[in-house]
Short mmCIF file of C-alpha atoms and ligand atoms in Angstrom, two decimals:
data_model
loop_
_atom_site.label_atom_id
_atom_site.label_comp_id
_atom_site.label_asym_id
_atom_site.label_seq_id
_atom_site.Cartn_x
_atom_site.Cartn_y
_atom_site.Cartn_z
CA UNK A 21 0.00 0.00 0.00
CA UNK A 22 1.38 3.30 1.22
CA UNK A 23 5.04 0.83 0.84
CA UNK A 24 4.89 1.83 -2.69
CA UNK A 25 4.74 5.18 -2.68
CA UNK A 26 7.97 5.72 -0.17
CA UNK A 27 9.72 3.30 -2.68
CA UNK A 28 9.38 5.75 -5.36
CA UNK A 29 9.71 8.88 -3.22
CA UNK A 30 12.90 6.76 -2.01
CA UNK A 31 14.37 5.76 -5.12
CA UNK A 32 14.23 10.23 -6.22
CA UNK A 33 15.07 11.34 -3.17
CA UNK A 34 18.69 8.66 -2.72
CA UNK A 35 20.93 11.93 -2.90
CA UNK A 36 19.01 14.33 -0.43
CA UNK A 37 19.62 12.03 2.30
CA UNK A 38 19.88 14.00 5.65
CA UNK A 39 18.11 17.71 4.71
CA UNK A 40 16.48 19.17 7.32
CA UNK A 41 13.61 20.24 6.01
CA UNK A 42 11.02 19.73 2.97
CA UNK A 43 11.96 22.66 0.26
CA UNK A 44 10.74 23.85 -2.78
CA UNK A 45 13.39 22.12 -4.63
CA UNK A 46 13.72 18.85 -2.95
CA UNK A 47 9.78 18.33 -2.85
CA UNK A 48 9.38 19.22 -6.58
CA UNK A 49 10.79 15.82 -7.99
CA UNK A 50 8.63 13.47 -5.87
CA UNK A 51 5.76 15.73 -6.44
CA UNK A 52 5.96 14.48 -10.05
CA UNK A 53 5.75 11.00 -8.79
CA UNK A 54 3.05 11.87 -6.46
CA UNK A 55 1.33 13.38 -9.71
CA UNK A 56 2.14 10.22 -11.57
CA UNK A 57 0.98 7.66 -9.19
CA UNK A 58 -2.61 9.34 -8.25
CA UNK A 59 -3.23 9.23 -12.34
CA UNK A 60 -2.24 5.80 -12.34
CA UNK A 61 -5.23 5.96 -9.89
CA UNK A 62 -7.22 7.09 -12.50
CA UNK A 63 -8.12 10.55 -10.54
CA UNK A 64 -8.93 13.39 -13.23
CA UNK A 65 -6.16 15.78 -13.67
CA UNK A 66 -8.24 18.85 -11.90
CA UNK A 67 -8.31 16.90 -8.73
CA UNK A 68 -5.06 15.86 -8.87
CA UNK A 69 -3.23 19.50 -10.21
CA UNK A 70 -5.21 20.93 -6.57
CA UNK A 71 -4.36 18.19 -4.52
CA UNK A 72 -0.70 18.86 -5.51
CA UNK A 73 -1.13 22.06 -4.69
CA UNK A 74 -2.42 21.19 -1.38
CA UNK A 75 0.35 19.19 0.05
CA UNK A 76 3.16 21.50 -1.65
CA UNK A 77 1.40 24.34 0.39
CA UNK A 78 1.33 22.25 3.30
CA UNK A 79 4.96 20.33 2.81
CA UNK A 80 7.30 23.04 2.38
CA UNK A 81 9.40 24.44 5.11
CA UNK A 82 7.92 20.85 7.23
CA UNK A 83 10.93 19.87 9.23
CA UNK A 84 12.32 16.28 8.71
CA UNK A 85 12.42 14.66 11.64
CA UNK A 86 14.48 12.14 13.49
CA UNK A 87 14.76 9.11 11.60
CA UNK A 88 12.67 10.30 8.63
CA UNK A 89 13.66 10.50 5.08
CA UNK A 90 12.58 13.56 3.28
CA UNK A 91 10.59 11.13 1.10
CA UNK A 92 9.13 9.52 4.10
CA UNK A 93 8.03 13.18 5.63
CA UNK A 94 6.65 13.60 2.27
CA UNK A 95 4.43 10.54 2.33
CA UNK A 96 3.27 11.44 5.78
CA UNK A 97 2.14 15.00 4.13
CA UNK A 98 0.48 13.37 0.92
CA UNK A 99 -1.27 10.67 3.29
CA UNK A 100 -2.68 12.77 5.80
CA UNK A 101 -4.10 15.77 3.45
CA UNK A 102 -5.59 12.70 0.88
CA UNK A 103 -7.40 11.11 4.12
CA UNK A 104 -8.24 14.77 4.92
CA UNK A 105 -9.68 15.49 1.07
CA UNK A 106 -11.53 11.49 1.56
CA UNK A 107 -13.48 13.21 4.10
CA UNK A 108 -11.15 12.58 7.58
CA UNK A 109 -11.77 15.23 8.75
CA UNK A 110 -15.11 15.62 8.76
CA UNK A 111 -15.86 12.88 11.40
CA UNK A 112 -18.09 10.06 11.78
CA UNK A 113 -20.84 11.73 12.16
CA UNK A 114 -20.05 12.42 7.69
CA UNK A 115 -21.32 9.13 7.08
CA UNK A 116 -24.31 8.85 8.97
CA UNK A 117 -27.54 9.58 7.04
CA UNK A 118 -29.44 12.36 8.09
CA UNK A 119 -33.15 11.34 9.75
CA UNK A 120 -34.24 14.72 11.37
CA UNK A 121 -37.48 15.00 9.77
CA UNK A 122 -40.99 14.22 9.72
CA UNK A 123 -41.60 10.76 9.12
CA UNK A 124 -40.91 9.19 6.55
CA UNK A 125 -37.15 10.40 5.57
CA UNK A 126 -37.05 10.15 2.50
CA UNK A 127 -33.69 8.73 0.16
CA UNK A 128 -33.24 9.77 -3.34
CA UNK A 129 -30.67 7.60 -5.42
CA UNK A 130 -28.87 9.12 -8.01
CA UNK A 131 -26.61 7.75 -10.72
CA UNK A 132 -25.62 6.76 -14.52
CA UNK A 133 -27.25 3.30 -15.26
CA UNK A 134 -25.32 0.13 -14.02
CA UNK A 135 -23.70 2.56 -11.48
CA UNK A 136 -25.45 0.14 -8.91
CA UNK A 137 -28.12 2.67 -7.43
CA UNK A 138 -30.92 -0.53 -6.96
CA UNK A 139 -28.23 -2.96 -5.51
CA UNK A 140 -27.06 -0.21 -2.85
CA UNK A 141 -31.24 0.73 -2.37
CA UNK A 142 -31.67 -2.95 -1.29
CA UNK A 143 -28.13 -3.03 0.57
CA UNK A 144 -29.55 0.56 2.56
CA UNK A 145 -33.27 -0.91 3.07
CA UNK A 146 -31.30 -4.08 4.46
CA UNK A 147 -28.78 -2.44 6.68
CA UNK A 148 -31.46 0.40 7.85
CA UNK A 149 -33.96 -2.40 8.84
CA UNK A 150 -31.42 -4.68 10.49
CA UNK A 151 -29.23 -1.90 12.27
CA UNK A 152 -31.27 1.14 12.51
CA UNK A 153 -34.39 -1.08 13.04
CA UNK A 154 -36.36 1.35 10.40
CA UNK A 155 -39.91 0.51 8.68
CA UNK A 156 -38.48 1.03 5.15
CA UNK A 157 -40.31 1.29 1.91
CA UNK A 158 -38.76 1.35 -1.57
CA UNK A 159 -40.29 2.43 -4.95
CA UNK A 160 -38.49 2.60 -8.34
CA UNK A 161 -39.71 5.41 -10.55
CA UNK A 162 -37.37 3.94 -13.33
CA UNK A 163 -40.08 3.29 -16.46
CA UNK A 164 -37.74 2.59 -18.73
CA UNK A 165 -36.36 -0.55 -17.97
CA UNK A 166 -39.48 -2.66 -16.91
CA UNK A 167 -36.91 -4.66 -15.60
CA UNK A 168 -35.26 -1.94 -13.07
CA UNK A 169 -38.71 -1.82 -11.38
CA UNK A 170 -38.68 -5.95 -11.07
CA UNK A 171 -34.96 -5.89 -9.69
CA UNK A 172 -35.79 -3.43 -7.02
CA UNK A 173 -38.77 -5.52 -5.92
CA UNK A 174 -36.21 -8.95 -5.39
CA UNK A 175 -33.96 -7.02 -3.71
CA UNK A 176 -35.94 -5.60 -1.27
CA UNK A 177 -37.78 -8.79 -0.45
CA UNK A 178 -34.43 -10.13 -0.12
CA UNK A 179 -33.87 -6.91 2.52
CA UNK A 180 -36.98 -7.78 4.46
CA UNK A 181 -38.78 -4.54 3.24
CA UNK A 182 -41.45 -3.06 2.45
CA UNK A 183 -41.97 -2.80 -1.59
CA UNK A 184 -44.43 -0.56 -3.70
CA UNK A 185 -45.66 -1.29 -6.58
CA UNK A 186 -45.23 1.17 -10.01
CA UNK A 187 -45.92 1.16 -13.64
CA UNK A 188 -43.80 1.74 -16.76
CA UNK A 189 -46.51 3.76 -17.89
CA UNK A 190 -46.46 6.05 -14.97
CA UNK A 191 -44.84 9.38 -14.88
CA UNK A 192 -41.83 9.54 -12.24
CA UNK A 193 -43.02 11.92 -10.18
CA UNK A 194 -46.93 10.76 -9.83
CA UNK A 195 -45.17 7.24 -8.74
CA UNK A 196 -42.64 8.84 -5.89
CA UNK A 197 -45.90 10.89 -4.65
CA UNK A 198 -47.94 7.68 -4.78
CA UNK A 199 -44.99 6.08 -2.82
CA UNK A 200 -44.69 8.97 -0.40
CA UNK A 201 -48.44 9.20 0.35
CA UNK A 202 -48.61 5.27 1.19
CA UNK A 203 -45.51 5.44 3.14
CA UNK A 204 -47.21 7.79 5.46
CA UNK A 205 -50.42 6.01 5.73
CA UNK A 206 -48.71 3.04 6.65
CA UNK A 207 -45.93 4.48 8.97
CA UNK A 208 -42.75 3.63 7.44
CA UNK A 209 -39.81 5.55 8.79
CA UNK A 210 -37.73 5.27 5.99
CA UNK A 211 -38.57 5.42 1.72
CA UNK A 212 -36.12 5.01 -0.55
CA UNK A 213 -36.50 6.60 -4.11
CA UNK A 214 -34.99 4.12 -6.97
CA UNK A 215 -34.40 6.67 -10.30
CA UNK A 216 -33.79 5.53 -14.14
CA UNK A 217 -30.15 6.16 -15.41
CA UNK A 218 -28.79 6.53 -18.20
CA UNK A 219 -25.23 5.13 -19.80
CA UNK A 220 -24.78 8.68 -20.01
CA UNK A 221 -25.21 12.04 -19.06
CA UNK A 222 -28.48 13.02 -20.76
CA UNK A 223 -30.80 16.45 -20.00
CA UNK A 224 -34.29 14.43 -20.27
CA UNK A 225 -32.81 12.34 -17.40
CA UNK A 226 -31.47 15.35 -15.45
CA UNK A 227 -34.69 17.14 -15.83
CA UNK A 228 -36.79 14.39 -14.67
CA UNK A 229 -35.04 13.94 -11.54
CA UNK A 230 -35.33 17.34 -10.31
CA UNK A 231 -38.66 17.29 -11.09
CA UNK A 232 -38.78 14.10 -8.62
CA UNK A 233 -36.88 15.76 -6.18
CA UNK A 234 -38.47 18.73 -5.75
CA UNK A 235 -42.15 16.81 -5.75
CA UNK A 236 -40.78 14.79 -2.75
CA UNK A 237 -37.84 17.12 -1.22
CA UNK A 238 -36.01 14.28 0.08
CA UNK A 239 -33.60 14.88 3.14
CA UNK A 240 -30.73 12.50 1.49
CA UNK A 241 -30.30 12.73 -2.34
CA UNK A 242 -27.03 10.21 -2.57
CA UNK A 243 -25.29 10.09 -5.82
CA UNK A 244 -23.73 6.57 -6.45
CA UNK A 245 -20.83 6.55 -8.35
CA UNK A 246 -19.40 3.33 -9.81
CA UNK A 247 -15.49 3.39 -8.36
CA UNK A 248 -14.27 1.84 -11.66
CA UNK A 249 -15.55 4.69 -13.30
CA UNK A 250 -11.75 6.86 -13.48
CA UNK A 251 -11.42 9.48 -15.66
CA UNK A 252 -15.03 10.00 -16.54
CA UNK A 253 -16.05 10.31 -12.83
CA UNK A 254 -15.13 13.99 -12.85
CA UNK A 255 -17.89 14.62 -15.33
CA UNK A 256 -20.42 12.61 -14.39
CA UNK A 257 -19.67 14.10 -10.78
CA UNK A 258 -20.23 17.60 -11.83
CA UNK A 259 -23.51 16.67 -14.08
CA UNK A 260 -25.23 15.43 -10.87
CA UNK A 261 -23.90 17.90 -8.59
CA UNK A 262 -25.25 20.90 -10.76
CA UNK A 263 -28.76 19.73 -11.22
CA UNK A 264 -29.63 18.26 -7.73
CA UNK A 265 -28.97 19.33 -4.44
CA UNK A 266 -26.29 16.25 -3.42
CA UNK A 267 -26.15 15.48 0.55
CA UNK A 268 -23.61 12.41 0.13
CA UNK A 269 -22.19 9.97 -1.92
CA UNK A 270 -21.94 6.05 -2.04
CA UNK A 271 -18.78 4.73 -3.73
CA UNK A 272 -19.95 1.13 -5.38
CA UNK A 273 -17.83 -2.52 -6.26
CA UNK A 274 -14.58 -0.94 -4.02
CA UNK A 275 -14.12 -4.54 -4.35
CA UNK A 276 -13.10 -4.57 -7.75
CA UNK A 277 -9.29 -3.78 -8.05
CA UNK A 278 -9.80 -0.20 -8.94
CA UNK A 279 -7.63 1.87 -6.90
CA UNK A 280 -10.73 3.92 -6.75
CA UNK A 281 -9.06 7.53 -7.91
CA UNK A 282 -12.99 8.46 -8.89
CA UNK A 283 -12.98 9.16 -4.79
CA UNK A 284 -10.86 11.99 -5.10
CA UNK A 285 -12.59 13.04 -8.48
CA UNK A 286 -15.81 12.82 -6.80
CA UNK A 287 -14.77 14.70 -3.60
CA UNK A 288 -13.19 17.24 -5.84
CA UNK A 289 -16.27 18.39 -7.99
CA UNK A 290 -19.28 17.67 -5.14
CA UNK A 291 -17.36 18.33 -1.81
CA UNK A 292 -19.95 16.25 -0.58
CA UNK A 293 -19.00 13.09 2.10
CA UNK A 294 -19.12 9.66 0.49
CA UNK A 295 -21.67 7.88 3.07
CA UNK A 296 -20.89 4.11 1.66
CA UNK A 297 -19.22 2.01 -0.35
CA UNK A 298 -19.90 -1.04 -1.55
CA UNK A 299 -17.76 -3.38 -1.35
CA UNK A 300 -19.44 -7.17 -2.84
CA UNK A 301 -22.93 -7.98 -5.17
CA UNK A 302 -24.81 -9.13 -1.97
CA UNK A 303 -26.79 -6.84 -0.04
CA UNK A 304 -24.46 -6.63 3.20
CA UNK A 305 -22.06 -5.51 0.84
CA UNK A 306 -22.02 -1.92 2.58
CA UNK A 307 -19.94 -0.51 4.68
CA UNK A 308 -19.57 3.08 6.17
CA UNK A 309 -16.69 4.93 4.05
CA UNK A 310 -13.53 5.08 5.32
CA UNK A 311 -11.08 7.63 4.70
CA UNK A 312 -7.88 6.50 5.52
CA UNK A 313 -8.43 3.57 3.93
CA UNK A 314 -9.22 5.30 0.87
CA UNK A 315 -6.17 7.56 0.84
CA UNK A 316 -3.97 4.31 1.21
CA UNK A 317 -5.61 2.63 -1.34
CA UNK A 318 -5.17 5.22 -4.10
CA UNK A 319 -1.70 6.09 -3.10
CA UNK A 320 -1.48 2.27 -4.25
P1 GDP B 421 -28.18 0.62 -11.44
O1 GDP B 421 -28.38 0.55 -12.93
O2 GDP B 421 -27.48 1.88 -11.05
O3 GDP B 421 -29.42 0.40 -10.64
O4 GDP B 421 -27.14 -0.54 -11.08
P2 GDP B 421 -27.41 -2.00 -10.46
O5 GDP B 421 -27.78 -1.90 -9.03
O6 GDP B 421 -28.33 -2.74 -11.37
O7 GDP B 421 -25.94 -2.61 -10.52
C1 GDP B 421 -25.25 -2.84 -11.75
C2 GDP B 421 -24.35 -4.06 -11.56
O8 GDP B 421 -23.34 -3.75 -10.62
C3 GDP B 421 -25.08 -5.27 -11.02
O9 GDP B 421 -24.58 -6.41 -11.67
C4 GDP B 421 -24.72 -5.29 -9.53
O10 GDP B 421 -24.72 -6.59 -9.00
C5 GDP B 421 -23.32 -4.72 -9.58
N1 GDP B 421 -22.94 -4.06 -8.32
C6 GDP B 421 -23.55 -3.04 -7.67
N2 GDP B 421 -22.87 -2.68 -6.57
C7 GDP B 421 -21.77 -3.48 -6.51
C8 GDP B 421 -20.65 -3.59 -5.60
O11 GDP B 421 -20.49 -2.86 -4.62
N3 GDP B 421 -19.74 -4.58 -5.91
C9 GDP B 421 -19.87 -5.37 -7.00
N4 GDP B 421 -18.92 -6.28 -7.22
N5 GDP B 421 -20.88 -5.29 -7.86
C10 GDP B 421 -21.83 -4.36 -7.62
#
């Protein structure tokens, strides 16, 4: 993991043994490998030309200490201000979702198709039923893929929840009020909004989401991002973030062998906290995001 990266910082920095102190000059040449290895990551070159910045800023004039190489103090500089940009320091709290409202609280899922938005709705109903011990309800206002609605209704039996019924020929919006209006006759705590996506970025789509979203005003609108995504995440990213008001973000198949630089892309463009990430097919495949972790991982 984080091994690698003080290899290469080691195998620059061989002649600056024994300076005191990170400079301008001694920082520049593993900056470049820094640079190197986080687009090896896949993270877009905006996010990674600021996050440079960043620990530059942050790394000059740092003295070396003790037994430290300069490359090593380096590392310690990139690692903490990546698990800072992941969302460190924001807390715990970052990934909890947010419930203060009237019954129910309602989750909208955002995200390109085959990003994995029904997988993580089942994975949430399962974990907020099990854990949270929430009444949960789920709808899919996808009418495009008769399947999508079908999918959402396995996976949420498989959850143990609560499942409403919709049409392909219904609109969107008429469907998440339907949903909303039985959820609240029938007490659930919790609905979860399933939306179409498309493979890509496509106005109709945006449009009809915000129209969803403001019908319903949910308290969590989570944009689910597929981790394999790389380069590409940066736009998709700022799509979503422009036309709906983003509270968090869930980070899907971290099990793949991604390094996951779509994180940092993500992060970059939303500034929101990634919530989740899922990290198998199955629906306990979820776990709180963790930042650290992250960093490591995309440092490779
Ligand atoms: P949607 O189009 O956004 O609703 O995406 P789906 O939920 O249908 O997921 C697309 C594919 O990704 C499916 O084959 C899922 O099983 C798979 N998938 C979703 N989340 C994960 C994950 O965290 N890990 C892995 N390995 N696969 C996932």
């Amino acid at each position: 993991m984080l091994d690698n990266l003080t290899q290469r910082l080691a195998k620059v920095v061989k002649t600056m043994r024994g300076e005191a102190r990170l400079t301008e000059s001694n920082t520049a040449e593993m900056l470049r490998e820094v640079r190197l290895a986080l687009l090896e990551a896949d993270v877009a070159l905006p996010a990674v030309r600021e996050f440079i910045a960043k620990v530059k800023e942050k790394a000059v004039g740092e003295e070396v200490i003790g037994s430290l190489t300069p490359g090593q103090a380096l590392v310690g500089v990139v690692q903490r201000e990546l698990a800072s940009l992941m969302g460190a320091d924001l807390g715990p709290e970052a990934s909890q979702l947010n419930f203060a409202t009237q019954p129910p609280a309602i989750i909208l899922m955002a995200g390109l198709q085959g990003a994995g938005k029904t997988t993580t709705v089942g994975k949430l109903a399962k974990y907020l039923r099990e854990n949270k011990k929430k009444k949960v309800l789920t709808v899919s206002a996808d009418v495009y893929r008769p399947a999508a609605i079908g999918q959402l209704e396995t996976v949420t039996g498989q959850a143990g929840a609560d499942f409403f019924p919709s049409q392909p020929t219904d609109k969107p919006v008429d469907i998440a009020l339907a949903a909303l209006d039985w959820a609240k006759k029938h007490h659930h705590e919790v609905l979860i909004v399933d939306t179409a996506g498309r493979l890509g970025i496509d106005q109709e789509m945006m449009d009809e989401i915000r129209a969803v979203h403001s019908a319903i005003k949910p308290i969590e609108t989570l944009f689910v991002v597929d981790a394999m995504l790389g380069q590409d995440a940066i736009n998709t990213a700022r799509a979503f973030s422009d036309a709906l008001p983003l509270t968090g973000i869930v980070l899907t198949k971290l099990d793949g062998d991604s390094r996951g630089g779509a994180a940092l892309s993500v992060r970059h463009i939303t500034g929101k906290p990634i919530k989740f990430a899922g990290v198998a097919e199955k629906l306990d495949g979820l776990e709180a995001f963790d930042p650290s972790r992250m960093a490591n991982r995309i440092l490779g």
